[in-house]
Amino acid sequence: MPLVYLMRRESFCASHRLHTDLLSDDENRRLFGKCNSPNGHGHNYVLEVSLRGEPDLKTGLLMNLTELKHILQEVILSRVDHRHLNLDVAEFSKTNPTTENLAIVFWRMLEEKISKKLLYEVRVFETEKNSAYYRGE
Amino acid sequence: MPLVYLMRRESFCASHRLHTDLLSDDENRRLFGKCNSPNGHGHNYVLEVSLRGEPDLKTGLLMNLTELKHILQEVILSRVDHRHLNLDVAEFSKTNPTTENLAIVFWRMLEEKISKKLLYEVRVFETEKNSAYYRGE
Amino acid sequence: MPLVYLMRRESFCASHRLHTDLLSDDENRRLFGKCNSPNGHGHNYVLEVSLRGEPDLKTGLLMNLTELKHILQEVILSRVDHRHLNLDVAEFSKTNPTTENLAIVFWRMLEEKISKKLLYEVRVFETEKNSAYYRGE
Amino acid sequence: MPLVYLMRRESFCASHRLHTDLLSDDENRRLFGKCNSPNGHGHNYVLEVSLRGEPDLKTGLLMNLTELKHILQEVILSRVDHRHLNLDVAEFSKTNPTTENLAIVFWRMLEEKISKKLLYEVRVFETEKNSAYYRGE
Amino acid sequence: MPLVYLMRRESFCASHRLHTDLLSDDENRRLFGKCNSPNGHGHNYVLEVSLRGEPDLKTGLLMNLTELKHILQEVILSRVDHRHLNLDVAEFSKTNPTTENLAIVFWRMLEEKISKKLLYEVRVFETEKNSAYYRGE
Amino acid sequence: MPLVYLMRRESFCASHRLHTDLLSDDENRRLFGKCNSPNGHGHNYVLEVSLRGEPDLKTGLLMNLTELKHILQEVILSRVDHRHLNLDVAEFSKTNPTTENLAIVFWRMLEEKISKKLLYEVRVFETEKNSAYYRGE
């Protein structure tokens, strides 16, 4: 049976501020520059989730994209879209919302609904120029 | 002499919250939905500024794009990029930062540096799906 | 009061076939080439609807984009998305679904819900390379 | 010798209908929703084919992109562009044209012209949001 | 009869150098900066040509897009694609190939094949950020 | 500790000519077609550089994107942007500037500043349709 990859792309709009309490205010400013601006700034984030497995012999589907869309909506988008990541999303109250951490945190959110065997990659674009991805390694 | 149009596209990342003190909290929530979320959310805004006029006979330039880039940087981007529009930008402390108002406010900011005769259109994309433009009418 | 333009972009997936009963089968083939293929082909169409008017003084909105989104969904998308334009949409049973005609027909569909004074432009992209727009002229 | 990857992107416009005779009409409707609409709907598909190997020492080419373009045109595009996949393409008369199956079927079409050692990945975007890829695993 | 607009997008790859013999070498360097680099640099230009008129009653076409495509190929693309604009294209031997001048020169090339009444706009993108358009005014 | 991938996208404008002295002029013309045009042509190249490693526990960064941006600017962009690759960049004086070779050469340029353990992939898009990537294999 062939192994195939399936990817669904979504987007959400959120605020964030790069800042960690483990560094001084001065160190935060030096390290994160304008991304450390106190009231936060925001992005149209793009989220790409990829699965990997054998499609069903009858239907030709690895997973129904409507089902994947609903999982992404329920597990991630409903919690982060039109929110301030640092202030409104518990996972980022102590974890700096860098693009790297977003990819890792979203992977962990998805593991509750999608088996580790099926989940292949979670990719987050902060802008067209900056993105991070995580493959559970 | 031919009349030509010249457009420069820039982008910036900012937070905003749709909210006006002229309505009750309840009316704000009903009208703006998730865009009224208290801590704000954000976008990768795209800004497109168009000029209209006769290019210089010698150089073939309507305006040097490097000059236009610097004007946009100085007059608009340096004040809104990586900021919270409602909290950090004076023009939006009492004006609701809708896409419509961004286009109008940015036009007015530019009028200080670019003659009304030359300025043709200011367009703002909040997302790929939503945009507004103003032509000084 | 400033006059501002507001644009909403949507997309839909549909089949169509370029063919008119006013020409012979041979003329249709010569004129429309592979677009005349009998079983039809399809596109991810992009629809851009622009309004023009004065934004509300209190809210800063020309029209609530959520309302515009619902109108587009009800009047156009619910009737054409995931359909075969020639076979499933009454307006194209006798009208050739060229990009030009799509723009004109969608404008007329919208006039039932949006005042002529407010409606400014309906644009349809068949592909990234081909598009048509209509301004009610 | 360095191993390099080369990717060519093409696009084609086609109709399809998600439907399998292995399920009842009712099951098809429940499973595929509006994608099961009887007359089909369509997409501007994007096809990305990647090769992997050592570039020629003299020319610096892994494969001449003009040759790859011609292979894609001959083997895939000439058979699917501006067609109805279920009705006009033999490979999908009994195989449900899901994005997953398109990637697998296109890989098999290409194997007739490109050695398995060179072929690395076939990716198909149904829309910007949905895609599948196959690596011959 | 409704007036409709039809747009065709093409792209071409070319080198150019911003430089005019009407200024000294020093003035050229100051004015055009890195765009004055002696051996030239290049772009994936995007060309958008828009027509305006009444579509044919029978066919629903303003102009057959295949015909428009062939005109663009013959009149513009065959002369500028994969060329050095200053060195290989007569129109730019004495005219500085700014984006403004490209729009004006391409309009004049097209006037030989498309009636002034039908031609509405010629737009040239040098990059995603910089573009110019000309409407024959 | 999770292994995460970080990608930065940049672009640059350059001329090039596909040509190798190891073949005759005739062979060059046959092999490279219009890409062998004597005065060169140009592209808006897109460069994507990906790193792979464990993000810092405190800051959540794999590498500060501002630092990566500066490295790309210093090591690659300052040498190729607005240049003619064959004539202005030493690495391509004898190496044919195919997309494949660009990816390999840029990887080698980066190895001077970024540890081999961290560098994961260098990808170069010549156009939206053609790209090559190299992973140091």
XYZ file of N, CA, C and O in Angstrom, chain D residues 48-92:
180
model
N 3.365 19.842 -8.601
C 4.788 20.086 -8.367
C 5.542 18.758 -8.420
O 5.276 17.864 -7.610
N 6.461 18.633 -9.346
C 7.229 17.391 -9.479
C 8.686 17.665 -9.117
O 9.306 18.590 -9.656
N 9.214 16.868 -8.181
C 10.593 17.058 -7.728
C 11.448 15.851 -8.072
O 11.034 14.707 -7.890
N 12.652 16.149 -8.545
C 13.642 15.119 -8.836
C 14.775 15.240 -7.825
O 14.958 16.287 -7.197
N 15.580 14.181 -7.701
C 16.698 14.178 -6.754
C 17.848 13.400 -7.369
O 17.665 12.262 -7.809
N 19.031 14.044 -7.458
C 20.180 13.352 -8.034
C 21.377 14.279 -8.131
O 21.366 15.383 -7.579
N 22.412 13.809 -8.836
C 23.625 14.608 -8.976
C 23.594 15.387 -10.278
O 23.416 14.795 -11.342
N 23.781 16.703 -10.226
C 23.781 17.475 -11.471
C 24.986 17.117 -12.342
O 26.042 16.712 -11.841
N 24.818 17.261 -13.642
C 25.886 17.021 -14.605
C 27.050 17.977 -14.335
O 26.843 19.184 -14.137
N 28.279 17.426 -14.356
C 29.453 18.234 -14.018
C 29.676 19.393 -14.988
O 30.048 20.492 -14.598
N 29.476 19.146 -16.257
C 29.694 20.184 -17.274
C 28.608 21.249 -17.251
O 28.871 22.446 -17.195
N 27.357 20.791 -17.333
C 26.256 21.733 -17.569
C 25.648 22.288 -16.282
O 24.973 23.316 -16.319
N 25.866 21.611 -15.166
C 25.244 22.068 -13.921
C 23.767 21.766 -13.834
O 23.063 22.322 -13.002
N 23.274 20.884 -14.707
C 21.846 20.548 -14.721
C 21.603 19.159 -14.138
O 22.345 18.223 -14.449
N 20.562 19.010 -13.341
C 20.111 17.685 -12.921
C 19.288 17.094 -14.064
O 19.475 15.957 -14.479
N 18.338 17.864 -14.542
C 17.656 17.563 -15.801
C 17.364 18.916 -16.422
O 17.137 19.897 -15.709
N 17.382 18.998 -17.724
C 17.032 20.248 -18.384
C 15.555 20.542 -18.088
O 14.688 19.708 -18.386
N 15.264 21.713 -17.526
C 13.879 22.005 -17.138
C 12.939 22.011 -18.342
O 11.746 21.742 -18.190
N 13.471 22.319 -19.513
C 12.636 22.270 -20.721
C 12.233 20.824 -21.002
O 11.088 20.555 -21.403
N 13.151 19.886 -20.781
C 12.813 18.472 -20.982
C 11.762 18.026 -19.959
O 10.773 17.371 -20.293
N 11.974 18.427 -18.691
C 11.015 18.055 -17.644
C 9.632 18.633 -17.953
O 8.605 17.955 -17.815
N 9.627 19.883 -18.419
C 8.376 20.538 -18.796
C 7.670 19.760 -19.900
O 6.453 19.549 -19.850
N 8.426 19.298 -20.897
C 7.819 18.531 -21.987
C 7.286 17.190 -21.507
O 6.228 16.741 -21.940
N 8.023 16.532 -20.625
C 7.541 15.254 -20.074
C 6.220 15.464 -19.322
O 5.253 14.724 -19.516
N 6.180 16.495 -18.482
C 4.948 16.749 -17.725
C 3.790 17.053 -18.669
O 2.664 16.594 -18.467
N 4.086 17.807 -19.719
C 3.052 18.161 -20.698
C 2.530 16.899 -21.374
O 1.315 16.689 -21.474
N 3.458 16.049 -21.820
C 3.075 14.869 -22.595
C 2.381 13.817 -21.725
O 1.330 13.278 -22.087
N 2.975 13.536 -20.561
C 2.514 12.402 -19.756
C 1.294 12.749 -18.911
O 0.416 11.916 -18.704
N 1.230 13.984 -18.407
C 0.133 14.337 -17.491
C -0.777 15.416 -18.071
O -1.964 15.200 -18.296
N -0.223 16.611 -18.332
C -1.084 17.762 -18.637
C -1.943 17.548 -19.881
O -3.130 17.905 -19.886
N -1.377 16.977 -20.921
C -2.158 16.794 -22.153
C -3.347 15.864 -21.923
O -4.295 15.854 -22.705
N -3.283 15.078 -20.866
C -4.379 14.132 -20.611
C -5.392 14.651 -19.591
O -6.519 14.146 -19.543
N -5.023 15.611 -18.757
C -5.950 16.051 -17.698
C -6.384 17.515 -17.800
O -7.425 17.887 -17.255
N -5.608 18.346 -18.505
C -5.953 19.778 -18.542
C -7.241 20.008 -19.343
O -7.392 19.502 -20.452
N -8.143 20.787 -18.746
C -9.431 21.097 -19.375
C -10.238 19.826 -19.656
O -10.942 19.734 -20.665
N -10.159 18.854 -18.748
C -10.952 17.629 -18.825
C -11.734 17.420 -17.531
O -11.486 18.076 -16.524
N -12.655 16.450 -17.612
C -13.370 15.993 -16.425
C -12.672 14.704 -15.997
O -12.732 13.698 -16.716
N -12.015 14.713 -14.853
C -11.159 13.590 -14.477
C -11.925 12.267 -14.462
O -11.464 11.262 -15.015
N -13.110 12.249 -13.843
C -13.861 10.988 -13.756
C -14.316 10.494 -15.126
O -14.316 9.283 -15.379
N -14.696 11.380 -16.011
C -15.305 10.988 -17.282
C -14.306 10.880 -18.427
O -14.515 10.119 -19.364
N -13.225 11.668 -18.382
C -12.324 11.747 -19.538
C -10.972 11.066 -19.334
O -10.204 10.940 -20.287
N -10.626 10.660 -18.121
C -9.289 10.114 -17.866
C -9.429 8.682 -17.349
O -9.958 8.459 -16.248
N -8.967 7.727 -18.139
C -9.187 6.309 -17.854
C -8.778 5.926 -16.432
O -9.487 5.182 -15.749
N -7.655 6.445 -15.963
C -7.150 6.054 -14.643
C -8.145 6.362 -13.516
O -8.052 5.776 -12.431
N -9.052 7.321 -13.743
C -9.993 7.677 -12.673
C -11.409 7.182 -12.958
O -12.355 7.603 -12.299
